[in-house]
Coordinates of C-alpha atoms and ligand atoms in Angstrom, one line a residue:
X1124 CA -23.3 15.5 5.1
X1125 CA -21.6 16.0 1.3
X1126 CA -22.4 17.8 -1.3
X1127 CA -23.0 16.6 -5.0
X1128 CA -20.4 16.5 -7.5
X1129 CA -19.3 19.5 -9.1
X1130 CA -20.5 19.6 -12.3
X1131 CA -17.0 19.3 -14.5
X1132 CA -16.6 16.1 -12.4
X1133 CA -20.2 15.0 -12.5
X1134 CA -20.2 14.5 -16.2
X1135 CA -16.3 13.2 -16.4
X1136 CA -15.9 9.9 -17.8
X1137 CA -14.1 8.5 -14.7
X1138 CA -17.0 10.3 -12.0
X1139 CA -17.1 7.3 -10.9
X1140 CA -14.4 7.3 -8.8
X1141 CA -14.7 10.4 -7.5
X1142 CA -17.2 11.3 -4.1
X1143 CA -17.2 14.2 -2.2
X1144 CA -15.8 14.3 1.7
X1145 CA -17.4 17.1 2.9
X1146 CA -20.2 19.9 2.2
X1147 CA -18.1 22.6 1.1
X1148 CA -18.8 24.1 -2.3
X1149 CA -16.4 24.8 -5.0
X1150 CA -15.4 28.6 -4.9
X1151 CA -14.1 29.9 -8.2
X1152 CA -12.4 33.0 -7.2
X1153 CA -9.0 31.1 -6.2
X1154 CA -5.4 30.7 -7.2
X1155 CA -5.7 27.3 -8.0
X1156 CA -7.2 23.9 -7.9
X1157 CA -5.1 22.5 -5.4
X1158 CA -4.1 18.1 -6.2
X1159 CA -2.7 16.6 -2.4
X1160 CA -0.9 13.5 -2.9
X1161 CA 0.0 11.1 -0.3
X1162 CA 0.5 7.7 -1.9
X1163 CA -0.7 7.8 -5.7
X1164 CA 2.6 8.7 -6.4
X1165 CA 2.6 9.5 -10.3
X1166 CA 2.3 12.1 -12.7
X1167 CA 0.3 9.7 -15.7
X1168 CA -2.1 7.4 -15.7
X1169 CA -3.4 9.3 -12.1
X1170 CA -6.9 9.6 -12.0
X1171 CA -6.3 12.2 -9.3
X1172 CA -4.2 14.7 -11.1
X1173 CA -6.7 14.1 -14.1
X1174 CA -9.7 15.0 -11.8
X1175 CA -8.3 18.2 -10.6
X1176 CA -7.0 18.7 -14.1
X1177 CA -10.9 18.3 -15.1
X1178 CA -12.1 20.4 -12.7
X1179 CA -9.2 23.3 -13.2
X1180 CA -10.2 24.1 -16.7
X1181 CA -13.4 23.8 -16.3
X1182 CA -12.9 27.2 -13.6
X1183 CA -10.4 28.4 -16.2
X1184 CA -7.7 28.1 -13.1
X1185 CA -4.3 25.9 -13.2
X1186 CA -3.8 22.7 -10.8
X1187 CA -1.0 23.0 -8.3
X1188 CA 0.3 19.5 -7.1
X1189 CA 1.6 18.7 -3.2
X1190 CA 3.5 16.2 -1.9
X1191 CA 4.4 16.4 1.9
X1192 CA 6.2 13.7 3.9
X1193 CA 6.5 14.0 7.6
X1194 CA 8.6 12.6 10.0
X1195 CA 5.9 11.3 12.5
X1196 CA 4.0 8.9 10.1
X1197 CA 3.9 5.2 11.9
X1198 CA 7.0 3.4 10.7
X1199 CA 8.8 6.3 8.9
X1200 CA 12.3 4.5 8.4
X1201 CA 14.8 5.0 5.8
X1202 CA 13.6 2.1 3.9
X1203 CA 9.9 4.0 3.6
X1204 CA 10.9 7.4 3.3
X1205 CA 13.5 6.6 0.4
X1206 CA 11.4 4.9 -1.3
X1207 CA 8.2 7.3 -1.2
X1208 CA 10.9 10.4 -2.0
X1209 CA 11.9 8.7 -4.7
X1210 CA 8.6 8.2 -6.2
X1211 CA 8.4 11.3 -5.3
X1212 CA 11.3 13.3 -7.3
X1213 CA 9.5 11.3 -10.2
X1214 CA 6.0 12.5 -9.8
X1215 CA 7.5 16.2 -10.1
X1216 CA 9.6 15.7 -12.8
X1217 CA 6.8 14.1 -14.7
X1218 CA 4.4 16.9 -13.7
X1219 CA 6.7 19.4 -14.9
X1220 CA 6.6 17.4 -18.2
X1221 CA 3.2 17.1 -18.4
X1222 CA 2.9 20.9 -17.9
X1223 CA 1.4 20.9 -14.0
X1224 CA 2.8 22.6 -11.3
X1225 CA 4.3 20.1 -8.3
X1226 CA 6.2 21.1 -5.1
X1227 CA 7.2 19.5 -2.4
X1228 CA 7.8 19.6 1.5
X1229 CA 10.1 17.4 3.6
X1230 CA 10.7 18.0 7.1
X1231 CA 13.4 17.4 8.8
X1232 CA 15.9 19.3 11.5
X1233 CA 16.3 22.6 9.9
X1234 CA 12.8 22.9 8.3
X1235 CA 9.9 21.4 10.2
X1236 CA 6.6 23.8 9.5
X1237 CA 3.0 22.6 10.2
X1238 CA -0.3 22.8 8.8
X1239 CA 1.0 23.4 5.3
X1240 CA -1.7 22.0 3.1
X1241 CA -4.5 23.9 5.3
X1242 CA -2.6 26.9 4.1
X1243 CA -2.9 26.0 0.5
X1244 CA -5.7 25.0 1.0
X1245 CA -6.6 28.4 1.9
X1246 CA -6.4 29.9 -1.5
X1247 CA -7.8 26.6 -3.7
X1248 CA -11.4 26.5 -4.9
X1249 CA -11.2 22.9 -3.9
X1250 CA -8.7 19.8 -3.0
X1251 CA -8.7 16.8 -4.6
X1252 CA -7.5 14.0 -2.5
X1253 CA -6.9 10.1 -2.9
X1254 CA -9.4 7.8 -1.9
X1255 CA -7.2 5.5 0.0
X1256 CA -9.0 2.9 2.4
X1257 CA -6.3 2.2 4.8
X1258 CA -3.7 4.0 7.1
X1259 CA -2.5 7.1 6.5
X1260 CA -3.7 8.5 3.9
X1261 CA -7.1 7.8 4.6
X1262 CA -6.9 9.1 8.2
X1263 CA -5.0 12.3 6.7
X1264 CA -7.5 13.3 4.0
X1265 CA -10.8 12.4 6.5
X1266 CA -9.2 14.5 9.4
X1267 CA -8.4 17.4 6.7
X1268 CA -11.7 17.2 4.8
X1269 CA -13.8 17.6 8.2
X1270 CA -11.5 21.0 9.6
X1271 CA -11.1 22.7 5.8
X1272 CA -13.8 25.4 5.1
X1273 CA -12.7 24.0 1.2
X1274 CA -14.5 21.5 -0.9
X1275 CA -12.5 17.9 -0.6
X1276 CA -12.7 15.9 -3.2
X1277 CA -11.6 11.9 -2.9
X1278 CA -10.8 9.7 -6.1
X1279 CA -10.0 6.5 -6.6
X1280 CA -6.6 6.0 -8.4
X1281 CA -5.5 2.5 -7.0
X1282 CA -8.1 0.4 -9.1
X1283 CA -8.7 -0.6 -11.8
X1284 CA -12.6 -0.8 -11.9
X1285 CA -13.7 2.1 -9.2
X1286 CA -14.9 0.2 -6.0
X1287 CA -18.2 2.5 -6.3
X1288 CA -19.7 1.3 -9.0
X1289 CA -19.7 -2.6 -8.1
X1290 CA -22.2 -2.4 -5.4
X1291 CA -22.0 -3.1 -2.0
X1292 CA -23.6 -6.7 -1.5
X1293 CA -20.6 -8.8 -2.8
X1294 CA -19.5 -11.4 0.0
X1295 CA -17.0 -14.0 -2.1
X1296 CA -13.9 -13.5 -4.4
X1297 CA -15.9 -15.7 -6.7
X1298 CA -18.9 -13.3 -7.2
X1299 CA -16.4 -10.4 -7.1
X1300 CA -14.7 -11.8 -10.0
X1301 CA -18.2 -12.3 -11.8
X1302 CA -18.7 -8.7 -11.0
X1303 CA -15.6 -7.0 -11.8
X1304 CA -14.2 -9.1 -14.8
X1305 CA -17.1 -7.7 -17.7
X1306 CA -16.5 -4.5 -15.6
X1307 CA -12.7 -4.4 -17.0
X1308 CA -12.3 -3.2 -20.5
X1309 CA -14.4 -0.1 -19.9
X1310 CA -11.5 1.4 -17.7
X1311 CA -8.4 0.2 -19.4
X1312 CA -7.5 3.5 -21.0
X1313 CA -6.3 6.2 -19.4
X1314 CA -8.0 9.8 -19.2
X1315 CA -4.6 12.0 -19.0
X1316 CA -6.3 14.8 -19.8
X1317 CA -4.0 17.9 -20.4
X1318 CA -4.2 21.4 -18.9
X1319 CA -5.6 24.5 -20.6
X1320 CA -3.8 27.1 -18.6
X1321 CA 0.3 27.3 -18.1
X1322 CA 1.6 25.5 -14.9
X1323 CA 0.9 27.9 -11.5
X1324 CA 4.1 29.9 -10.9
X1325 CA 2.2 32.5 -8.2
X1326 CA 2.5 32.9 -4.5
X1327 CA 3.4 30.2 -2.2
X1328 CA 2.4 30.2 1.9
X1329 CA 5.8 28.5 2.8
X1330 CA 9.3 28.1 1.1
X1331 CA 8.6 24.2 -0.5
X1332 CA 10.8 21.8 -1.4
X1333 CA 11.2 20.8 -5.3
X1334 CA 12.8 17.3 -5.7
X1335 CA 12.6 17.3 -9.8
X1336 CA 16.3 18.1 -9.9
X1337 CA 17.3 15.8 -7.3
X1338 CA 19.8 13.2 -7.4
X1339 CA 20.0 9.6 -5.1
X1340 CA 22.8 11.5 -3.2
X1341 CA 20.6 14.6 -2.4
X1342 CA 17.4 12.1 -1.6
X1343 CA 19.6 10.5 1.0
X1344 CA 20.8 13.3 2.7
X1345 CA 16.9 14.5 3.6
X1346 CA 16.7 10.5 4.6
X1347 CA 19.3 11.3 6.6
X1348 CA 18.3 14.5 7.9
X1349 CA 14.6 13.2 9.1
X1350 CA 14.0 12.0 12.7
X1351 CA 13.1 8.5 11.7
X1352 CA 13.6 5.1 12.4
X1353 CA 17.3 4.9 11.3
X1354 CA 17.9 1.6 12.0
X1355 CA 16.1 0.3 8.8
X1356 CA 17.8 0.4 6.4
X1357 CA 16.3 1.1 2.5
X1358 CA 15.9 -2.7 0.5
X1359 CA 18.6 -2.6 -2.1
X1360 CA 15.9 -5.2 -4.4
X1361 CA 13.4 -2.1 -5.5
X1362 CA 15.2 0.6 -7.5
X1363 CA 13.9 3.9 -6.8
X1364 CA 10.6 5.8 -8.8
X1365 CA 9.9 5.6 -12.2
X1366 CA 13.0 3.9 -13.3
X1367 CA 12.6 1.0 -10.9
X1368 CA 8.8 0.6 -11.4
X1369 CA 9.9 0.3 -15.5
X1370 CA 12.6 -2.2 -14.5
X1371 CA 9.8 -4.6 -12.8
X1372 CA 7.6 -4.0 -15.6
X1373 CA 9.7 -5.1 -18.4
X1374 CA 11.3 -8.3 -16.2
X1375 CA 7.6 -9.1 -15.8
X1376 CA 6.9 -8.7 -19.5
X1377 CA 10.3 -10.3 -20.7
X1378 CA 11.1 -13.1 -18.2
X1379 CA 8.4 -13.1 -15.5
X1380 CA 4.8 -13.3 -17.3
X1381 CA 5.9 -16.5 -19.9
X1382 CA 6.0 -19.1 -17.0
X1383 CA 3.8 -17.2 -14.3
X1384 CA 1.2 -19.9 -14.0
X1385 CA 3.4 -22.8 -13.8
X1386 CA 6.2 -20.9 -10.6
X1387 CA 4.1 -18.5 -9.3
X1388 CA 4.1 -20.7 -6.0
X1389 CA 7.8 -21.5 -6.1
X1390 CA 9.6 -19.0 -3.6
X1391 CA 12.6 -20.8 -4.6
X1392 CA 12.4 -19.5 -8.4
X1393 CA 13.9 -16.0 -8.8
X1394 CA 11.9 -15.6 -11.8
X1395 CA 8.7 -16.3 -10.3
X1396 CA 6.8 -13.2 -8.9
X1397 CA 6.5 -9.9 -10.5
X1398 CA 8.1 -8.1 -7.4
X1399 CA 5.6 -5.0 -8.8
X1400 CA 3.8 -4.8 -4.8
X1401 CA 5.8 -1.7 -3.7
X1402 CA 5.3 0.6 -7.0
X1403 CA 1.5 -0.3 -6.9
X1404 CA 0.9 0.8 -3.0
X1405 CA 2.9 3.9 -3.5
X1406 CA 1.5 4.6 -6.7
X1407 CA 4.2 4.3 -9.0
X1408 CA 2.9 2.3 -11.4
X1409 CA -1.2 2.2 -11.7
X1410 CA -3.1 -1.2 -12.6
X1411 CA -3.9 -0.1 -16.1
X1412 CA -0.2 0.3 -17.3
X1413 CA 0.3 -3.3 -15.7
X1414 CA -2.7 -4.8 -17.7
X1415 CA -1.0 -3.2 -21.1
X1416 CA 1.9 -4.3 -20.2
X1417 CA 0.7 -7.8 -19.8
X1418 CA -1.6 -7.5 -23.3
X1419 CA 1.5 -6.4 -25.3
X1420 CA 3.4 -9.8 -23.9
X1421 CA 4.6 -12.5 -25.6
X1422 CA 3.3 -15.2 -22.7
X1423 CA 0.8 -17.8 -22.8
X1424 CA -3.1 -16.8 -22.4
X1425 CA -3.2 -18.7 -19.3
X1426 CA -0.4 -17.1 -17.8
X1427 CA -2.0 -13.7 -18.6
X1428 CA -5.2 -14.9 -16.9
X1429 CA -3.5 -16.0 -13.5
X1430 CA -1.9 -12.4 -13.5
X1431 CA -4.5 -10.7 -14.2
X1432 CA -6.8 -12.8 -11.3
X1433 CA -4.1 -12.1 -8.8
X1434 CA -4.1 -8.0 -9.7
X1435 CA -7.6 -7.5 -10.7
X1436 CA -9.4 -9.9 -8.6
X1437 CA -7.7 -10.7 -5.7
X1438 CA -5.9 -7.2 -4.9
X1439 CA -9.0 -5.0 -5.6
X1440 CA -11.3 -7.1 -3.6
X1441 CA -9.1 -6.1 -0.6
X1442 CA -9.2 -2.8 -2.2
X1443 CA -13.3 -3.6 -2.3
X1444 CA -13.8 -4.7 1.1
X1445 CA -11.9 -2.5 2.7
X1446 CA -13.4 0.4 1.3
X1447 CA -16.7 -0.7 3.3
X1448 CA -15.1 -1.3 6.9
X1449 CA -14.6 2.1 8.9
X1450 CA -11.3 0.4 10.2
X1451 CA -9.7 -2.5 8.1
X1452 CA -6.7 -2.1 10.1
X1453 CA -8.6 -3.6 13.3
X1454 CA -8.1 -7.0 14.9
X1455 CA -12.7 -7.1 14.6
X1456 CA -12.4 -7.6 11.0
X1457 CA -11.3 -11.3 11.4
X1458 CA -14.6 -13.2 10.3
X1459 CA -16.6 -14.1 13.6
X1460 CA -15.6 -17.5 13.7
X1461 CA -12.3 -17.5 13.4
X1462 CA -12.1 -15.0 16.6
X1463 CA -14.4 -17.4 18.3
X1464 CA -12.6 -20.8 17.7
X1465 CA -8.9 -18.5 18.6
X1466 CA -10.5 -16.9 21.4
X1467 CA -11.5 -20.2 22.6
X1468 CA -8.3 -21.5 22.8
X1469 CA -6.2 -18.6 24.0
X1470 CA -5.3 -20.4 27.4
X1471 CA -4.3 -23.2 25.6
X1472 CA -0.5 -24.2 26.6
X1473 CA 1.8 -22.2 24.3
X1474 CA 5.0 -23.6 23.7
X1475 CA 6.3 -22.1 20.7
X1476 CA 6.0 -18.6 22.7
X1477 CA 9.0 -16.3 21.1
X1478 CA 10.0 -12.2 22.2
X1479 CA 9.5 -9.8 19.6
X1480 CA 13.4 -9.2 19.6
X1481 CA 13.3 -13.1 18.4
X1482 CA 10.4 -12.4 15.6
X1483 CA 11.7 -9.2 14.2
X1484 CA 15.2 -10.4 13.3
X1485 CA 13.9 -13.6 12.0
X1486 CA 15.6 -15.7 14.5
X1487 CA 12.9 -17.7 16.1
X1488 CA 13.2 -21.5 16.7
X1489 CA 11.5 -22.3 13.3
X1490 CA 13.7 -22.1 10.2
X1491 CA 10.8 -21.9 7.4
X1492 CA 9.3 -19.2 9.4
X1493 CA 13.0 -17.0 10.0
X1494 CA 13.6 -17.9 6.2
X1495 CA 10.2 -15.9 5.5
X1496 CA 11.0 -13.2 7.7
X1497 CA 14.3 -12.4 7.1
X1498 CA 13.2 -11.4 3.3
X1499 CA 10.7 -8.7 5.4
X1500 CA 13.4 -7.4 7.1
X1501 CA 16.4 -7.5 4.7
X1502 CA 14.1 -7.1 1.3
X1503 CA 10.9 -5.3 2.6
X1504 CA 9.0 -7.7 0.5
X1505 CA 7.9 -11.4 0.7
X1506 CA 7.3 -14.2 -2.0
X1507 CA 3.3 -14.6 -1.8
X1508 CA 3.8 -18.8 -0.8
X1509 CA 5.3 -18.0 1.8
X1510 CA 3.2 -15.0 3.3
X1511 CA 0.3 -17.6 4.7
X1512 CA 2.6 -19.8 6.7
X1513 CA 4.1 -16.6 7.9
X1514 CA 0.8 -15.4 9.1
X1515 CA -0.3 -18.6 10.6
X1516 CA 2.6 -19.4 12.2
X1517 CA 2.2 -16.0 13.9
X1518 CA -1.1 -17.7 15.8
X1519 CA 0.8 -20.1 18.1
X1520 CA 4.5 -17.7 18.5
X1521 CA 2.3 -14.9 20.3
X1522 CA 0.7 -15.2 23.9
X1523 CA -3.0 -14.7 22.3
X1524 CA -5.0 -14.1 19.6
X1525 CA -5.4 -9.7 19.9
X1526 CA -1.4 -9.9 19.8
X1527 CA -0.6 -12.3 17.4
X1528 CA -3.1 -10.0 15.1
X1529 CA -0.9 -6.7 16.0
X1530 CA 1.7 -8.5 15.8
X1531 CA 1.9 -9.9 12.1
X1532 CA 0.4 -6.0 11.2
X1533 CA 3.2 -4.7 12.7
X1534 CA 5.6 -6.7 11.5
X1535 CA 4.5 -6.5 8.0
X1536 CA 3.3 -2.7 7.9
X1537 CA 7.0 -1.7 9.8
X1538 CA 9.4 -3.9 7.4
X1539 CA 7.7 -4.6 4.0
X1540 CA 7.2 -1.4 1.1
X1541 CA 3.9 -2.8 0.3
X1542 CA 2.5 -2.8 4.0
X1543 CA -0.1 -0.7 5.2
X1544 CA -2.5 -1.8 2.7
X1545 CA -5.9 -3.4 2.0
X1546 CA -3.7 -6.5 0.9
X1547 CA -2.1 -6.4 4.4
X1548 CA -5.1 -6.6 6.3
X1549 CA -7.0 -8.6 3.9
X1550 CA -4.7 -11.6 3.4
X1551 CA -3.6 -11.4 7.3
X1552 CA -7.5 -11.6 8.0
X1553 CA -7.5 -14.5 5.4
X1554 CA -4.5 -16.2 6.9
X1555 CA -6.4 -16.2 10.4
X1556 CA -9.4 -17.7 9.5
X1557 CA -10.8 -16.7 5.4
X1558 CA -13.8 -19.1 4.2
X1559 CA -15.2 -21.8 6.4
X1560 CA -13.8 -23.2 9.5
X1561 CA -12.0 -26.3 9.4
X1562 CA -12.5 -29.2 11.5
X1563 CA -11.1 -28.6 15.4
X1564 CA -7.4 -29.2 14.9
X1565 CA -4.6 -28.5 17.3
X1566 CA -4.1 -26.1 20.2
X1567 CA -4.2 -22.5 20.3
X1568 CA -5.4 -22.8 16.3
X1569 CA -8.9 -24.3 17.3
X1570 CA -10.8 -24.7 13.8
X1571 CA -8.7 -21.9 11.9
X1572 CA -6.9 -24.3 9.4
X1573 CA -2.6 -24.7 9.7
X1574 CA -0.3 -24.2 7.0
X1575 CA 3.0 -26.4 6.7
X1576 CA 5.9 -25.5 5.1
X1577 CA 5.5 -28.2 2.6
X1578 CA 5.7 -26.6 -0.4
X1579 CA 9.1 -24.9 -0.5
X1580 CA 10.8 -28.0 2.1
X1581 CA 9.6 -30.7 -0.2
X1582 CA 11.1 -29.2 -3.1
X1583 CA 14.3 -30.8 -4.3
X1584 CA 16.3 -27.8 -3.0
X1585 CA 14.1 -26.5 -0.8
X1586 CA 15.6 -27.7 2.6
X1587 CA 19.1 -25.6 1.4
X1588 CA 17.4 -22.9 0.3
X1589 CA 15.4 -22.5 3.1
X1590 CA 18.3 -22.6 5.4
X1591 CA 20.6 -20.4 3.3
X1592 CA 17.7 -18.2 3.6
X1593 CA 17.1 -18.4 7.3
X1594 CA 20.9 -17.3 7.7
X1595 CA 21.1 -14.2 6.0
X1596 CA 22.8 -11.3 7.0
X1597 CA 20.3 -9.0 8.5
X1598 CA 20.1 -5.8 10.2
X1599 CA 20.0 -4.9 13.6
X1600 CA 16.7 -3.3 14.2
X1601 CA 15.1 -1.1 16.7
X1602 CA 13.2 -3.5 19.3
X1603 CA 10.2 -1.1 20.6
X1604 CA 9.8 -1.2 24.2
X1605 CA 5.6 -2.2 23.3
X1606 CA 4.2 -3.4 20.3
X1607 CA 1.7 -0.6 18.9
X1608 CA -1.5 -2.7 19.7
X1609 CA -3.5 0.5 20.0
X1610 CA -3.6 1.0 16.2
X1611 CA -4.6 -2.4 15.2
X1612 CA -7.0 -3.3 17.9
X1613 CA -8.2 -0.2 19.2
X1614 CA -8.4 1.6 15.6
X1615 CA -6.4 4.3 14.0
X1616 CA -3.5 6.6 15.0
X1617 CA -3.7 9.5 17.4
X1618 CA -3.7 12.9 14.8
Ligands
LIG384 C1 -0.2 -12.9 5.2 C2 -0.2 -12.1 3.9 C3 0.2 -10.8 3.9 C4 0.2 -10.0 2.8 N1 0.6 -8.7 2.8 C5 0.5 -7.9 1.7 C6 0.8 -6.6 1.7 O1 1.1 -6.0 2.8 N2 0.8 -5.8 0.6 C7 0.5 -6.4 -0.6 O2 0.4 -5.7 -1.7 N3 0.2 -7.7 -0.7 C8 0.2 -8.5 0.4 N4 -0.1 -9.9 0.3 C9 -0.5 -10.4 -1.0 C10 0.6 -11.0 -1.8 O3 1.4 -11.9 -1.1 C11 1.5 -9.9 -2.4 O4 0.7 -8.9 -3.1 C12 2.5 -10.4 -3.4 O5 3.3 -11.4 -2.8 C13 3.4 -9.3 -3.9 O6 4.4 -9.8 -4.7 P1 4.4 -9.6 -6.3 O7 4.1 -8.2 -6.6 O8 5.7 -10.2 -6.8 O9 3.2 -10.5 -6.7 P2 2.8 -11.1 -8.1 O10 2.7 -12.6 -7.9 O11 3.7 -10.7 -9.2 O12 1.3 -10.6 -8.4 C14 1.1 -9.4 -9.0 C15 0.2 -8.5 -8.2 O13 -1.0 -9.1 -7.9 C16 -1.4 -8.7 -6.6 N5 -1.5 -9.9 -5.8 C17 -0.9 -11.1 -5.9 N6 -1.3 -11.9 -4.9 C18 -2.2 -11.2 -4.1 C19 -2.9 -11.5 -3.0 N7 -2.9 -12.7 -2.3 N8 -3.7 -10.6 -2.5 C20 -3.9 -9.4 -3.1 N9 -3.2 -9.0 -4.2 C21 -2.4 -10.0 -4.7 C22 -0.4 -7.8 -6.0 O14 -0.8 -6.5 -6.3 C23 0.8 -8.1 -6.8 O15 1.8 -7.1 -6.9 C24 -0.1 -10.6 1.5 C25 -0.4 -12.0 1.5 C26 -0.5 -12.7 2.7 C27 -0.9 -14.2 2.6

């Protein structure tokens, strides 16, 4: 059971993206209206921060804003916890500007305490949380909202248009778009609403951290100090926080956006993707600053269309759908079909069979495929043309259908900054059988329709760039003993 809205946040402009998590009521006599951020990592534009902010002055109290990262989060490597630290330092230094209270808590050796937001928590009249739909921070704020005797509050701060308000009876991208697109100009301004009351400066339960004054240097010596997956190292292609998030949003503007419809599909083009994936799923940047960034450009209209389909239609219809699955991560979530016509064929002879060792590095016995795969695990990113051949490719590489599922997850949520997203599980689902099946085609793929390499081979460079790709110096990663199938075919992570 939940409780109504509060009423500060039942009459807000942006309710909509707000819904209660448990049946706790609001209690006013509190230090503070605590603001628990996992992944919506910034200080404007943060529907979040500008709910708490909302209800705060509403109880006359000041919003204190948390950021924890743990050491035992799947995948915590040097590449992820730089990058979400650096976000991090941002999101503080911003809040401070903005006038609200943020702190911080990184474990590592010397300072490892547990339980920290229950025990702020403890003296809040209520916590607002994100309203993330996969991994993580979904798992985090649904296991905290059902033990906290405090109200939990979830918003929406990854979409544009708030998933809530669309309905729940859309089954196509094209009558998502139909929905969503007259949907758009009602939530391109940002609330930002400022606080009433000076930032909290009172009594703390613990000692925190406060990265505002932090340097690169300091960021990598609590990288350093975390018991983490070492052996991943950070992608030297996404600059860290604000700063790099800025950086990709002025290439876009200046020298990506003008000739986005005509090389969006060419992997080969340097100039021809946004690279904007990792600031969006930590938060960084929001979708509204991307849209007036792409309004203020000197680009074609069409251009500006095709941009805006791929981040309004495309990424929150993941967004959309996997807000209404209690598990998106899962292997079940692959259209019925699809896991028929695979299943079908999963004793078919499997020649192309290659060990994880093989797969991770990128050093399998197909070049397109290493050439894709070594920008995972040397970038932690991958041009969008060549993510479908990836993931189909995966299909006939793995022993059956279940592990070739896990097995692009893994690969994808472990290596690339934007894993572990609606977008991962989404597109991997696509890649495995979106739309209608195909007519019965080769082994192991039964009517799931293959993907060639055509279009970056048949290019007239594309045979030398793919091999110059395929041959890149890489790192020498971790091999785990098991893949984690547990997570994506049994559902989510143990507590
Ligand atoms: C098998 C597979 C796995 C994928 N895994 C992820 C993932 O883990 N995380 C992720 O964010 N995207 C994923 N995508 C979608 C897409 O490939 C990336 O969003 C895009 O390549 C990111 O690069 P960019 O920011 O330069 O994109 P741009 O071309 O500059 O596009 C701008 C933004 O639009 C959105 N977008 C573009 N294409 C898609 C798409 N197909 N689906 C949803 N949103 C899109 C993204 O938010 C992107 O940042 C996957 C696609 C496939 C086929």
């Amino acid at each position: 059971m939940t409780n109504p809205l509060p009423d500060a946040l039942a009459t807000w402009a942006e309710a909509a993206r707000v819904r209660s998590l448990n049946a706790h009521g609001v209690r006013p006599a509190a230090r503070y209206v605590l603001c628990w951020l996992q992944q919506a990592l910034r200080a404007r534009d943060n529907p979040v921060i500008d709910a708490a902010i909302c209800l705060a002055n509403d109880l006359g109290l000041p919003v204190l804003v948390y950021h924890g990262l743990r050491e035992d989060y799947p995948y915590a490597s040097d590449r992820l916890h730089r990058f979400i630290l650096g976000a991090s330092r941002d999101l503080s230094l911003e809040c401070r500007q903005r006038g609200v209270a943020c702190i911080q808590y990184v474990d590592r050796a010397e300072k490892r305490e547990k339980g920290l937001v229950y025990r702020l928590a403890a003296e809040s009249a209520a916590v607002l949380v994100e309203d993330q739909p996969t991994f993580v921070a979904r798992w985090q704020s649904e296991r905290f909202a059902a033990r906290t005797d405090r109200a939990v509050l979830a918003v929406n701060a990854a979409c544009l248009v708030p998933p809530a308000i669309l309905g729940d009876d859309i089954g196509s991208t094209t009558a998502f778009r139909r929905r969503h697109e007259p949907l758009r100009a009602d939530w391109l301004t940002a609330s930002d609403l400022m606080a009433e009351l000076a930032p909290y400066d009172g009594p703390l339960p613990f000692v925190p951290d406060r990265l505002d004054t932090s340097t690169d240097a300091d960021i990598d010596r609590l990288v350093a100090a975390a018991a983490i997956d070492h052996s991943l190292p950070p992608s030297p292609m996404f600059p860290l926080g604000r700063g790099g998030a800025l950086e990709k949003l002025e290439r876009l503007m200046d020298t990506v956006l003008p000739t986005y419809a005509a090389v969006r599909n060419d992997a080969t083009n340097p100039v021809g993707a946004s690279t904007l994936s990792p600031y969006l799923h930590f938060g960084v940047v929001g979708p509204r600053e991307i849209m007036a960034t792409v309004e203020a450009a000197a680009a074609p209209a069409g251009a500006k269309d095709k941009f805006a389909d791929e981040l309004l239609t495309w990424r929150e219809w993941f967004h959309y759908q996997a807000s209404a699955l209690v598990e998106p991560e899962r292997y079940d979530r692959i259209s019925g079909w699809a896991r028929e016509t695979l299943e079908a064929h999963a004793a078919d002879p499997r020649p192309e069979l290659e060990t994880l060792d093989a797969l991770l590095h990128g050093e399998t016995r197909d070049e397109s495929w290493n050439a894709c795969q070594r920008q995972f695990l040397v970038d932690g990113w991958m041009h969008n043309n060549l993510r479908m051949y990836w993931g189909k490719r995966i299909i006939a590489m793995t022993p059956d259908p279940q592990t070739a599922w896990a097995t692009a997850c893994y690969l994808n949520d472990r290596l690339s900054l934007d894993g572990r997203d609606p977008s991962t599980y989404g597109n991997i689902a696509a890649s495995f059988g979106g739309g209608s099946p195909g007519r019965e085609g080769p082994a192991v793929y039964g009517k799931v329709p293959t993907r060639s390499d055509g279009s970056t081979r048949h290019r007239p460079d594309g045979p030398a760039w793919l091999e110059a790709a395929a041959t890149r110096p890489r790192p020498e990663v971790a091999v785990p003993a098991d893949l984690p199938v547990d997570l994506y075919l049994e559902g989510r992570a143990p507590a």
